[in-house]
PDB file of C-alpha atoms in Angstrom:
ATOM      1  CA  UNK X   1     254.590  68.821  61.671  1.00 50.00           C
ATOM      2  CA  UNK X   2     250.942  68.878  60.747  1.00 51.00           C
ATOM      3  CA  UNK X   3     248.578  71.715  61.676  1.00 55.00           C
ATOM      4  CA  UNK X   4     246.823  71.601  65.073  1.00 56.00           C
ATOM      5  CA  UNK X   5     243.454  70.016  65.070  1.00 55.00           C
ATOM      6  CA  UNK X   6     240.854  72.854  65.402  1.00 59.00           C
ATOM      7  CA  UNK X   7     237.599  71.926  63.602  1.00 55.00           C
ATOM      8  CA  UNK X   8     235.524  74.772  65.260  1.00 53.00           C
ATOM      9  CA  UNK X   9     238.131  77.517  64.822  1.00 56.00           C
ATOM     10  CA  UNK X  10     238.251  78.108  68.529  1.00 52.00           C
ATOM     11  CA  UNK X  11     241.476  79.960  68.053  1.00 53.00           C
ATOM     12  CA  UNK X  12     239.605  82.621  66.066  1.00 53.00           C
ATOM     13  CA  UNK X  13     236.987  83.195  68.818  1.00 49.00           C
ATOM     14  CA  UNK X  14     237.754  86.885  69.062  1.00 50.00           C
ATOM     15  CA  UNK X  15     237.139  87.302  65.346  1.00 50.00           C
ATOM     16  CA  UNK X  16     233.922  85.301  65.715  1.00 45.00           C
ATOM     17  CA  UNK X  17     232.335  87.897  68.034  1.00 45.00           C
ATOM     18  CA  UNK X  18     233.746  90.995  66.350  1.00 47.00           C
ATOM     19  CA  UNK X  19     233.157  90.116  62.764  1.00 47.00           C
ATOM     20  CA  UNK X  20     230.460  91.964  60.823  1.00 48.00           C
ATOM     21  CA  UNK X  21     228.304  90.348  58.302  1.00 48.00           C
ATOM     22  CA  UNK X  22     228.111  92.135  55.014  1.00 50.00           C
ATOM     23  CA  UNK X  23     224.581  92.964  53.967  1.00 52.00           C
ATOM     24  CA  UNK X  24     223.305  90.668  51.375  1.00 51.00           C
ATOM     25  CA  UNK X  25     221.006  93.272  49.855  1.00 52.00           C
ATOM     26  CA  UNK X  26     220.381  97.018  49.753  1.00 55.00           C
ATOM     27  CA  UNK X  27     218.164  98.544  52.493  1.00 57.00           C
ATOM     28  CA  UNK X  28     214.452  98.617  51.658  1.00 54.00           C
ATOM     29  CA  UNK X  29     212.733 101.976  51.755  1.00 57.00           C
ATOM     30  CA  UNK X  30     209.272 102.053  53.474  1.00 57.00           C
ATOM     31  CA  UNK X  31     206.406 101.787  51.068  1.00 52.00           C
ATOM     32  CA  UNK X  32     203.843 104.600  51.295  1.00 55.00           C
ATOM     33  CA  UNK X  33     200.278 103.522  50.649  1.00 52.00           C
ATOM     34  CA  UNK X  34     197.575 106.012  49.619  1.00 57.00           C
ATOM     35  CA  UNK X  35     194.171 105.681  51.158  1.00 50.00           C
ATOM     36  CA  UNK X  36     191.409 106.603  48.729  1.00 53.00           C
ATOM     37  CA  UNK X  37     189.531 109.748  49.692  1.00 52.00           C
ATOM     38  CA  UNK X  38     185.728 109.470  49.857  1.00 49.00           C
ATOM     39  CA  UNK X  39     183.371 112.408  50.309  1.00 56.00           C
ATOM     40  CA  UNK X  40     181.576 111.001  53.384  1.00 52.00           C
ATOM     41  CA  UNK X  41     179.673 113.247  55.764  1.00 54.00           C
ATOM     42  CA  UNK X  42     178.970 112.140  59.333  1.00 54.00           C
ATOM     43  CA  UNK X  43     175.502 110.772  59.781  1.00 56.00           C
ATOM     44  CA  UNK X  44     173.428 111.321  63.029  1.00 53.00           C
ATOM     45  CA  UNK X  45     170.572 109.029  63.975  1.00 54.00           C
ATOM     46  CA  UNK X  46     167.598 110.855  65.451  1.00 54.00           C
ATOM     47  CA  UNK X  47     166.722 109.567  68.892  1.00 58.00           C
ATOM     48  CA  UNK X  48     163.571 110.115  70.981  1.00 62.00           C
ATOM     49  CA  UNK X  49     164.239 112.569  73.775  1.00 71.00           C
ATOM     50  CA  UNK X  50     162.252 112.601  77.084  1.00 68.00           C
ATOM     51  CA  UNK X  51     160.198 115.758  77.549  1.00 71.00           C
ATOM     52  CA  UNK X  52     161.558 118.215  80.091  1.00 75.00           C
ATOM     53  CA  UNK X  53     160.497 117.528  83.665  1.00 77.00           C
ATOM     54  CA  UNK X  54     158.083 120.151  84.983  1.00 75.00           C
ATOM     55  CA  UNK X  55     158.117 120.517  88.739  1.00 84.00           C
ATOM     56  CA  UNK X  56     154.678 121.600  89.962  1.00 89.00           C
ATOM     57  CA  UNK X  57     154.471 123.808  93.035  1.00 90.00           C
ATOM     58  CA  UNK X  58     153.511 122.042  96.217  1.00 93.00           C
ATOM     59  CA  UNK X  59     150.439 123.279  98.022  1.00 93.00           C
ATOM     60  CA  UNK X  60     149.070 122.379 101.473  1.00 95.00           C
ATOM     61  CA  UNK X  61     145.394 123.204 102.066  1.00 95.00           C
ATOM     62  CA  UNK X  62     143.572 122.925 105.395  1.00 96.00           C
ATOM     63  CA  UNK X  63     139.779 123.116 105.505  1.00 96.00           C
ATOM     64  CA  UNK X  64     137.808 123.456 108.730  1.00 97.00           C
ATOM     65  CA  UNK X  65     134.034 123.145 108.922  1.00 97.00           C
ATOM     66  CA  UNK X  66     132.342 124.286 112.142  1.00 97.00           C
ATOM     67  CA  UNK X  67     128.622 124.234 112.970  1.00 97.00           C
ATOM     68  CA  UNK X  68     126.655 125.991 115.701  1.00 97.00           C
ATOM     69  CA  UNK X  69     123.511 123.912 116.166  1.00 97.00           C
ATOM     70  CA  UNK X  70     120.271 124.410 118.071  1.00 96.00           C
ATOM     71  CA  UNK X  71     117.988 121.393 118.076  1.00 94.00           C
ATOM     72  CA  UNK X  72     114.721 120.215 119.537  1.00 92.00           C
ATOM     73  CA  UNK X  73     113.329 116.716 119.765  1.00 88.00           C
ATOM     74  CA  UNK X  74     109.933 116.335 118.123  1.00 80.00           C
ATOM     75  CA  UNK X  75     107.545 114.694 120.607  1.00 68.00           C
ATOM     76  CA  UNK X  76     105.539 111.655 119.621  1.00 57.00           C
ATOM     77  CA  UNK X  77     108.104 110.335 117.093  1.00 48.00           C
ATOM     78  CA  UNK X  78     109.254 107.228 118.905  1.00 45.00           C
ATOM     79  CA  UNK X  79     111.900 106.702 121.539  1.00 51.00           C
ATOM     80  CA  UNK X  80     114.730 108.401 119.682  1.00 56.00           C
ATOM     81  CA  UNK X  81     112.385 110.398 117.477  1.00 73.00           C
ATOM     82  CA  UNK X  82     112.986 113.032 114.862  1.00 86.00           C
ATOM     83  CA  UNK X  83     114.982 116.120 115.736  1.00 90.00           C
ATOM     84  CA  UNK X  84     114.553 119.568 114.239  1.00 91.00           C
ATOM     85  CA  UNK X  85     117.860 121.334 113.557  1.00 93.00           C
ATOM     86  CA  UNK X  86     118.763 124.952 112.996  1.00 95.00           C
ATOM     87  CA  UNK X  87     122.370 125.190 111.841  1.00 96.00           C
ATOM     88  CA  UNK X  88     124.745 128.091 111.281  1.00 96.00           C
ATOM     89  CA  UNK X  89     128.034 126.927 109.837  1.00 96.00           C
ATOM     90  CA  UNK X  90     131.227 128.337 108.396  1.00 96.00           C
ATOM     91  CA  UNK X  91     134.173 127.045 106.389  1.00 97.00           C
ATOM     92  CA  UNK X  92     137.693 128.215 107.138  1.00 96.00           C
ATOM     93  CA  UNK X  93     140.684 127.649 104.839  1.00 96.00           C
ATOM     94  CA  UNK X  94     144.434 127.945 105.231  1.00 94.00           C
ATOM     95  CA  UNK X  95     146.972 127.428 102.429  1.00 93.00           C
ATOM     96  CA  UNK X  96     150.739 127.248 102.073  1.00 92.00           C
ATOM     97  CA  UNK X  97     152.779 126.889  98.884  1.00 91.00           C
ATOM     98  CA  UNK X  98     156.358 126.187  97.827  1.00 90.00           C
ATOM     99  CA  UNK X  99     156.257 129.352  95.700  1.00 89.00           C
ATOM    100  CA  UNK X 100     155.640 132.915  96.770  1.00 86.00           C
ATOM    101  CA  UNK X 101     152.189 133.206  95.201  1.00 87.00           C
ATOM    102  CA  UNK X 102     149.611 130.674  96.363  1.00 90.00           C
ATOM    103  CA  UNK X 103     147.924 128.988  93.386  1.00 92.00           C
ATOM    104  CA  UNK X 104     144.121 128.882  93.369  1.00 94.00           C
ATOM    105  CA  UNK X 105     142.384 125.598  94.061  1.00 95.00           C
ATOM    106  CA  UNK X 106     139.013 124.057  93.310  1.00 96.00           C
ATOM    107  CA  UNK X 107     136.569 123.644  96.209  1.00 96.00           C
ATOM    108  CA  UNK X 108     133.785 121.092  95.765  1.00 95.00           C
ATOM    109  CA  UNK X 109     130.745 121.458  98.019  1.00 94.00           C
ATOM    110  CA  UNK X 110     127.909 119.024  98.582  1.00 92.00           C
ATOM    111  CA  UNK X 111     124.994 120.690 100.333  1.00 89.00           C
ATOM    112  CA  UNK X 112     121.233 120.268 100.838  1.00 85.00           C
ATOM    113  CA  UNK X 113     118.873 121.911  98.317  1.00 81.00           C
ATOM    114  CA  UNK X 114     118.896 125.703  98.113  1.00 74.00           C
ATOM    115  CA  UNK X 115     115.438 125.821  99.707  1.00 74.00           C
ATOM    116  CA  UNK X 116     116.961 124.389 102.889  1.00 82.00           C
ATOM    117  CA  UNK X 117     120.496 125.814 102.836  1.00 90.00           C
ATOM    118  CA  UNK X 118     121.534 129.407 102.245  1.00 92.00           C
ATOM    119  CA  UNK X 119     125.239 129.939 101.409  1.00 94.00           C
ATOM    120  CA  UNK X 120     127.097 133.262 101.507  1.00 95.00           C
ATOM    121  CA  UNK X 121     130.531 133.288  99.794  1.00 96.00           C
ATOM    122  CA  UNK X 122     133.509 135.542 100.399  1.00 94.00           C
ATOM    123  CA  UNK X 123     134.752 137.592  97.427  1.00 93.00           C
ATOM    124  CA  UNK X 124     137.767 135.313  96.844  1.00 94.00           C
ATOM    125  CA  UNK X 125     135.509 132.248  96.542  1.00 95.00           C
ATOM    126  CA  UNK X 126     133.839 132.290  93.105  1.00 95.00           C
ATOM    127  CA  UNK X 127     131.126 129.802  92.165  1.00 95.00           C
ATOM    128  CA  UNK X 128     131.914 128.199  88.790  1.00 94.00           C
ATOM    129  CA  UNK X 129     129.262 125.502  88.427  1.00 93.00           C
ATOM    130  CA  UNK X 130     126.247 124.284  90.359  1.00 92.00           C
ATOM    131  CA  UNK X 131     124.121 121.251  89.621  1.00 90.00           C
ATOM    132  CA  UNK X 132     121.487 119.150  91.320  1.00 87.00           C
ATOM    133  CA  UNK X 133     122.177 115.545  92.253  1.00 82.00           C
ATOM    134  CA  UNK X 134     119.056 113.713  91.152  1.00 76.00           C
ATOM    135  CA  UNK X 135     119.281 110.739  93.512  1.00 77.00           C
ATOM    136  CA  UNK X 136     119.924 112.571  96.773  1.00 74.00           C
ATOM    137  CA  UNK X 137     118.382 115.914  95.663  1.00 81.00           C
ATOM    138  CA  UNK X 138     121.488 117.650  97.005  1.00 87.00           C
ATOM    139  CA  UNK X 139     123.522 120.375  95.320  1.00 90.00           C
ATOM    140  CA  UNK X 140     127.008 119.906  93.917  1.00 93.00           C
ATOM    141  CA  UNK X 141     128.846 123.233  93.792  1.00 94.00           C
ATOM    142  CA  UNK X 142     132.305 123.913  92.350  1.00 96.00           C
ATOM    143  CA  UNK X 143     134.145 127.072  93.416  1.00 96.00           C
ATOM    144  CA  UNK X 144     137.462 128.680  92.582  1.00 96.00           C
ATOM    145  CA  UNK X 145     139.224 129.741  95.768  1.00 95.00           C
ATOM    146  CA  UNK X 146     142.123 132.189  95.656  1.00 93.00           C
ATOM    147  CA  UNK X 147     143.472 132.572  99.195  1.00 91.00           C
ATOM    148  CA  UNK X 148     144.534 136.221  99.666  1.00 87.00           C
ATOM    149  CA  UNK X 149     147.230 135.630 102.308  1.00 86.00           C
ATOM    150  CA  UNK X 150     149.560 132.660 102.784  1.00 86.00           C
ATOM    151  CA  UNK X 151     149.457 130.770 106.099  1.00 85.00           C
ATOM    152  CA  UNK X 152     146.547 132.905 107.330  1.00 87.00           C
ATOM    153  CA  UNK X 153     143.254 131.228 108.201  1.00 92.00           C
ATOM    154  CA  UNK X 154     140.484 132.806 106.138  1.00 94.00           C
ATOM    155  CA  UNK X 155     136.729 132.423 106.207  1.00 96.00           C
ATOM    156  CA  UNK X 156     135.634 131.076 102.823  1.00 96.00           C
ATOM    157  CA  UNK X 157     131.869 130.915 103.282  1.00 96.00           C
ATOM    158  CA  UNK X 158     128.974 130.800 105.738  1.00 96.00           C
ATOM    159  CA  UNK X 159     125.776 128.815 105.536  1.00 96.00           C
ATOM    160  CA  UNK X 160     122.544 128.413 107.441  1.00 95.00           C
ATOM    161  CA  UNK X 161     119.893 125.746 107.182  1.00 93.00           C
ATOM    162  CA  UNK X 162     116.990 124.034 108.851  1.00 91.00           C
ATOM    163  CA  UNK X 163     116.702 120.278 108.676  1.00 88.00           C
ATOM    164  CA  UNK X 164     115.322 117.197 110.339  1.00 87.00           C
ATOM    165  CA  UNK X 165     117.340 114.169 111.362  1.00 87.00           C
ATOM    166  CA  UNK X 166     117.018 110.978 113.341  1.00 86.00           C
ATOM    167  CA  UNK X 167     120.772 110.427 113.559  1.00 88.00           C
ATOM    168  CA  UNK X 168     121.870 112.621 116.432  1.00 92.00           C
ATOM    169  CA  UNK X 169     125.320 112.250 118.020  1.00 93.00           C
ATOM    170  CA  UNK X 170     123.568 111.800 121.376  1.00 93.00           C
ATOM    171  CA  UNK X 171     120.804 109.321 122.090  1.00 92.00           C
ATOM    172  CA  UNK X 172     118.724 110.804 124.911  1.00 91.00           C
ATOM    173  CA  UNK X 173     116.087 109.121 127.059  1.00 89.00           C
ATOM    174  CA  UNK X 174     114.318 111.119 129.743  1.00 87.00           C
ATOM    175  CA  UNK X 175     111.440 110.087 131.964  1.00 87.00           C
ATOM    176  CA  UNK X 176     109.494 111.575 134.864  1.00 86.00           C
ATOM    177  CA  UNK X 177     107.660 109.341 137.298  1.00 84.00           C
ATOM    178  CA  UNK X 178     105.512 110.012 140.373  1.00 83.00           C
ATOM    179  CA  UNK X 179     105.646 107.847 143.455  1.00 85.00           C
ATOM    180  CA  UNK X 180     103.439 109.128 146.227  1.00 83.00           C
ATOM    181  CA  UNK X 181     104.171 112.849 146.478  1.00 87.00           C
ATOM    182  CA  UNK X 182     107.710 112.528 145.082  1.00 91.00           C
ATOM    183  CA  UNK X 183     108.439 113.216 141.406  1.00 90.00           C
ATOM    184  CA  UNK X 184     111.644 111.720 139.996  1.00 91.00           C
ATOM    185  CA  UNK X 185     113.249 112.783 136.704  1.00 92.00           C
ATOM    186  CA  UNK X 186     115.844 110.470 135.131  1.00 93.00           C
ATOM    187  CA  UNK X 187     118.011 111.148 132.058  1.00 94.00           C
ATOM    188  CA  UNK X 188     120.207 108.664 130.220  1.00 95.00           C
ATOM    189  CA  UNK X 189     122.542 109.805 127.449  1.00 96.00           C
ATOM    190  CA  UNK X 190     124.587 107.562 125.162  1.00 96.00           C
ATOM    191  CA  UNK X 191     127.181 108.548 122.601  1.00 95.00           C
ATOM    192  CA  UNK X 192     126.132 107.344 119.159  1.00 93.00           C
ATOM    193  CA  UNK X 193     128.289 104.534 117.779  1.00 93.00           C
ATOM    194  CA  UNK X 194     128.327 106.279 114.394  1.00 92.00           C
ATOM    195  CA  UNK X 195     130.292 109.208 115.853  1.00 94.00           C
ATOM    196  CA  UNK X 196     133.871 109.674 114.714  1.00 92.00           C
ATOM    197  CA  UNK X 197     135.110 110.689 118.157  1.00 93.00           C
ATOM    198  CA  UNK X 198     134.186 111.507 121.743  1.00 96.00           C
ATOM    199  CA  UNK X 199     131.615 113.994 123.010  1.00 96.00           C
ATOM    200  CA  UNK X 200     133.232 116.954 124.777  1.00 97.00           C
ATOM    201  CA  UNK X 201     131.999 119.616 127.211  1.00 97.00           C
ATOM    202  CA  UNK X 202     128.846 117.643 127.959  1.00 97.00           C
ATOM    203  CA  UNK X 203     126.463 119.234 130.451  1.00 97.00           C
ATOM    204  CA  UNK X 204     122.857 118.371 131.352  1.00 97.00           C
ATOM    205  CA  UNK X 205     120.431 120.894 132.831  1.00 96.00           C
ATOM    206  CA  UNK X 206     116.927 120.309 134.186  1.00 95.00           C
ATOM    207  CA  UNK X 207     114.793 123.282 135.263  1.00 94.00           C
ATOM    208  CA  UNK X 208     112.597 122.478 138.263  1.00 92.00           C
ATOM    209  CA  UNK X 209     109.019 123.744 137.753  1.00 89.00           C
ATOM    210  CA  UNK X 210     106.988 125.552 140.411  1.00 88.00           C
ATOM    211  CA  UNK X 211     104.891 122.434 140.827  1.00 87.00           C
ATOM    212  CA  UNK X 212     107.834 120.900 142.722  1.00 90.00           C
ATOM    213  CA  UNK X 213     109.085 122.118 146.099  1.00 92.00           C
ATOM    214  CA  UNK X 214     112.541 123.657 145.752  1.00 92.00           C
ATOM    215  CA  UNK X 215     113.472 122.901 149.356  1.00 93.00           C
ATOM    216  CA  UNK X 216     113.114 119.149 148.724  1.00 95.00           C
ATOM    217  CA  UNK X 217     115.243 118.890 145.575  1.00 95.00           C
ATOM    218  CA  UNK X 218     117.733 116.045 145.803  1.00 95.00           C
ATOM    219  CA  UNK X 219     120.239 114.767 143.227  1.00 96.00           C
ATOM    220  CA  UNK X 220     119.946 110.975 143.381  1.00 95.00           C
ATOM    221  CA  UNK X 221     122.356 110.012 140.552  1.00 95.00           C
ATOM    222  CA  UNK X 222     125.448 111.920 139.459  1.00 95.00           C
ATOM    223  CA  UNK X 223     125.839 113.819 142.712  1.00 93.00           C
ATOM    224  CA  UNK X 224     129.611 114.149 142.106  1.00 94.00           C
ATOM    225  CA  UNK X 225     129.053 116.117 138.897  1.00 94.00           C
ATOM    226  CA  UNK X 226     125.670 117.723 139.672  1.00 96.00           C
ATOM    227  CA  UNK X 227     124.742 120.965 141.411  1.00 96.00           C
ATOM    228  CA  UNK X 228     121.470 122.646 142.423  1.00 96.00           C
ATOM    229  CA  UNK X 229     121.013 126.391 141.871  1.00 96.00           C
ATOM    230  CA  UNK X 230     118.045 127.376 144.031  1.00 93.00           C
ATOM    231  CA  UNK X 231     117.913 130.937 142.654  1.00 93.00           C
ATOM    232  CA  UNK X 232     117.636 129.731 139.045  1.00 93.00           C
ATOM    233  CA  UNK X 233     115.721 126.596 140.032  1.00 94.00           C
ATOM    234  CA  UNK X 234     118.134 124.652 137.856  1.00 95.00           C
ATOM    235  CA  UNK X 235     119.928 121.323 138.343  1.00 97.00           C
ATOM    236  CA  UNK X 236     123.098 120.992 136.231  1.00 97.00           C
ATOM    237  CA  UNK X 237     125.451 118.063 135.702  1.00 97.00           C
ATOM    238  CA  UNK X 238     128.825 118.893 134.174  1.00 97.00           C
ATOM    239  CA  UNK X 239     129.900 115.554 132.734  1.00 97.00           C
ATOM    240  CA  UNK X 240     132.817 116.733 130.580  1.00 96.00           C
ATOM    241  CA  UNK X 241     133.955 114.071 128.112  1.00 97.00           C
ATOM    242  CA  UNK X 242     131.694 111.184 127.153  1.00 96.00           C
ATOM    243  CA  UNK X 243     133.800 108.532 125.356  1.00 95.00           C
ATOM    244  CA  UNK X 244     132.659 107.080 122.072  1.00 93.00           C
ATOM    245  CA  UNK X 245     129.811 104.586 122.607  1.00 91.00           C
ATOM    246  CA  UNK X 246     129.608 105.173 126.365  1.00 95.00           C
ATOM    247  CA  UNK X 247     126.553 106.296 128.348  1.00 96.00           C
ATOM    248  CA  UNK X 248     125.774 108.282 131.488  1.00 97.00           C
ATOM    249  CA  UNK X 249     122.737 108.232 133.795  1.00 96.00           C
ATOM    250  CA  UNK X 250     121.650 111.084 136.098  1.00 97.00           C
ATOM    251  CA  UNK X 251     118.482 111.730 138.102  1.00 96.00           C
ATOM    252  CA  UNK X 252     116.869 114.223 140.460  1.00 96.00           C
ATOM    253  CA  UNK X 253     113.764 114.108 142.650  1.00 95.00           C
ATOM    254  CA  UNK X 254     111.617 116.499 144.645  1.00 94.00           C
ATOM    255  CA  UNK X 255     108.278 116.566 146.376  1.00 93.00           C
ATOM    256  CA  UNK X 256     105.392 118.045 144.427  1.00 90.00           C
ATOM    257  CA  UNK X 257     103.752 121.212 145.725  1.00 88.00           C
ATOM    258  CA  UNK X 258     100.766 121.081 148.073  1.00 87.00           C
ATOM    259  CA  UNK X 259      98.473 122.327 145.297  1.00 83.00           C
ATOM    260  CA  UNK X 260      99.663 119.595 142.990  1.00 82.00           C
ATOM    261  CA  UNK X 261      99.274 117.021 145.743  1.00 82.00           C
ATOM    262  CA  UNK X 262      95.646 118.022 146.150  1.00 80.00           C
ATOM    263  CA  UNK X 263      95.111 117.692 142.388  1.00 76.00           C
ATOM    264  CA  UNK X 264      96.636 114.234 142.475  1.00 74.00           C
ATOM    265  CA  UNK X 265      94.292 113.247 145.274  1.00 74.00           C
ATOM    266  CA  UNK X 266      91.354 114.511 143.213  1.00 69.00           C
ATOM    267  CA  UNK X 267      89.985 111.690 141.081  1.00 56.00           C
ATOM    268  CA  UNK X 268      88.658 114.124 138.475  1.00 55.00           C
ATOM    269  CA  UNK X 269      92.075 115.278 137.274  1.00 55.00           C
ATOM    270  CA  UNK X 270      93.197 113.716 134.019  1.00 53.00           C
ATOM    271  CA  UNK X 271      96.655 112.263 133.536  1.00 55.00           C
ATOM    272  CA  UNK X 272      97.252 114.597 130.565  1.00 57.00           C
ATOM    273  CA  UNK X 273      96.603 117.685 132.662  1.00 60.00           C
ATOM    274  CA  UNK X 274      98.861 116.383 135.400  1.00 59.00           C
ATOM    275  CA  UNK X 275     101.666 115.700 132.911  1.00 61.00           C
ATOM    276  CA  UNK X 276     101.445 119.266 131.659  1.00 64.00           C
ATOM    277  CA  UNK X 277     101.862 120.549 135.204  1.00 66.00           C
ATOM    278  CA  UNK X 278     105.142 118.722 135.891  1.00 71.00           C
ATOM    279  CA  UNK X 279     106.973 119.316 132.608  1.00 75.00           C
ATOM    280  CA  UNK X 280     110.762 119.123 133.153  1.00 82.00           C
ATOM    281  CA  UNK X 281     112.500 119.720 129.810  1.00 88.00           C
ATOM    282  CA  UNK X 282     116.116 118.594 129.519  1.00 93.00           C
ATOM    283  CA  UNK X 283     118.738 120.961 128.087  1.00 95.00           C
ATOM    284  CA  UNK X 284     121.931 119.378 126.792  1.00 97.00           C
ATOM    285  CA  UNK X 285     125.083 121.225 125.758  1.00 97.00           C
ATOM    286  CA  UNK X 286     128.064 119.534 124.162  1.00 97.00           C
ATOM    287  CA  UNK X 287     130.693 119.856 121.453  1.00 97.00           C
ATOM    288  CA  UNK X 288     132.847 117.696 119.224  1.00 96.00           C
ATOM    289  CA  UNK X 289     136.093 118.102 117.306  1.00 95.00           C
ATOM    290  CA  UNK X 290     135.447 115.123 115.031  1.00 93.00           C
ATOM    291  CA  UNK X 291     131.876 115.342 113.708  1.00 93.00           C
ATOM    292  CA  UNK X 292     129.177 117.537 112.203  1.00 92.00           C
ATOM    293  CA  UNK X 293     125.397 117.242 112.310  1.00 92.00           C
ATOM    294  CA  UNK X 294     124.541 117.926 108.663  1.00 90.00           C
ATOM    295  CA  UNK X 295     125.369 116.490 105.238  1.00 86.00           C
ATOM    296  CA  UNK X 296     127.390 119.568 104.270  1.00 91.00           C
ATOM    297  CA  UNK X 297     130.588 118.092 102.778  1.00 93.00           C
ATOM    298  CA  UNK X 298     133.815 119.518 101.296  1.00 95.00           C
ATOM    299  CA  UNK X 299     136.678 118.413  99.078  1.00 95.00           C
ATOM    300  CA  UNK X 300     139.503 120.216  97.256  1.00 95.00           C
ATOM    301  CA  UNK X 301     141.645 119.637  94.166  1.00 94.00           C
ATOM    302  CA  UNK X 302     144.154 121.645  92.055  1.00 94.00           C
ATOM    303  CA  UNK X 303     142.764 124.284  89.732  1.00 93.00           C
ATOM    304  CA  UNK X 304     143.201 123.097  86.124  1.00 90.00           C
ATOM    305  CA  UNK X 305     144.600 126.380  84.794  1.00 90.00           C
ATOM    306  CA  UNK X 306     147.149 126.658  87.628  1.00 89.00           C
ATOM    307  CA  UNK X 307     148.188 123.057  88.320  1.00 90.00           C
ATOM    308  CA  UNK X 308     149.895 122.136  91.546  1.00 90.00           C
ATOM    309  CA  UNK X 309     150.529 119.165  93.797  1.00 92.00           C
ATOM    310  CA  UNK X 310     147.824 119.587  96.432  1.00 94.00           C
ATOM    311  CA  UNK X 311     147.783 118.003  99.871  1.00 94.00           C
ATOM    312  CA  UNK X 312     144.482 118.317 101.770  1.00 95.00           C
ATOM    313  CA  UNK X 313     143.724 118.181 105.499  1.00 95.00           C
ATOM    314  CA  UNK X 314     140.170 118.460 106.773  1.00 95.00           C
ATOM    315  CA  UNK X 315     138.724 119.143 110.196  1.00 95.00           C
ATOM    316  CA  UNK X 316     135.139 119.354 111.385  1.00 96.00           C
ATOM    317  CA  UNK X 317     133.484 120.344 114.638  1.00 97.00           C
ATOM    318  CA  UNK X 318     130.210 121.455 116.165  1.00 97.00           C
ATOM    319  CA  UNK X 319     128.700 122.969 119.273  1.00 97.00           C
ATOM    320  CA  UNK X 320     125.212 121.814 120.186  1.00 97.00           C
ATOM    321  CA  UNK X 321     122.330 123.017 122.337  1.00 97.00           C
ATOM    322  CA  UNK X 322     119.684 120.295 122.404  1.00 96.00           C
ATOM    323  CA  UNK X 323     116.267 120.410 124.064  1.00 93.00           C
ATOM    324  CA  UNK X 324     114.372 117.255 124.971  1.00 89.00           C
ATOM    325  CA  UNK X 325     110.871 117.194 126.490  1.00 81.00           C
ATOM    326  CA  UNK X 326     110.444 114.878 129.450  1.00 67.00           C
ATOM    327  CA  UNK X 327     108.369 111.794 128.745  1.00 62.00           C
ATOM    328  CA  UNK X 328     105.978 110.418 131.329  1.00 55.00           C
TER     329      UNK X 328
END
C-alpha cells in the first residue's frame, strides 16, 4: 500500500512548532566606535545687560501762599481806577516722603523787583541763584529748601511789598447823590471774572458823617443783610459769599444836617466844598481761598543732588481790607 498523501507534513505539526533553527552564523559582537577628542572650550557670547533699576524716593510737597492786603483806590483814575496795595505775605510748606529723611527740593520764586518786594527767608531755605527777568523786570529766585520735620507745616519765607494794580478781585462803584435834603449813598460790587473762585466773608461798611442826621438813617437796599450801629455811626452789610462773576447792590440814605441844609440853600457854596462835607468812604472786607492779589508766584522741583519723584500741590489765599472814596 502506498504512503498516505501528506504534501504539507501536517502529521509533523508538533515538530513544526517545537523545532529550533540552527544558527547560520556566529553571533556578532557589538562594534565600539571611538569619538575623536577635541580640545574645545565652551564659548560665551557677551550680551547687553539692562542697567539696574533705581527706585527714587517719592515726595509730596504742599505749598501755601497767603497774603494780608490793605488797599486804597486812587481817586481820579477812571471808574475802576488804580489801586494802591500794601501786602504782607508768607509761604508755608509741608512735605512727606517714602523714606525716613525728607530729601531737599528746589523752590523757584518769581517776585517783583527788590525795590518793591522785601523777602525774609527761614534758615532752612537757602537762596542759590537770583536773576532779573529783563522783559517783566521781575526777579527769578532759586532756593534750596530742606524741611526740618516731616508732615509738619513750616513757614518758609515772608515778604512785604507795595504795588499798584488795576486788576482787583472786586470791581467797586460807589456814588452819593443829593435829592432835596436827603443824601443817598449806593454801592455796587461785582466779582471779577478773572478770579479763580468765589469771594468769601464779604462785608461792606459805610461810616455816616456828622453832616447827616443819625436819627434819619435808613437802609434802602440790602436791609436783610445790613445793620445800623448808631453808637459807631456805621452801616454794615454782611454779604458772606459772592459767587464768581456775580454782583451785589446796597444803599443807605439819611437827611443832611440843618447846617448843611442852610449851606445848600446858599447860592455861594461851591459844589466842591459841599462834596467834601458829605464824604462817605466805603470799607470792604473779604477773603478768598483761590486767589492772590500780587504777581508773587511759586513752583517746586526735585533737588539735582538728591533726586526724587516730586508731586506738588499749591494753594493760595488772601484777606483784604479795601477803602473806596465815594464819588459824587
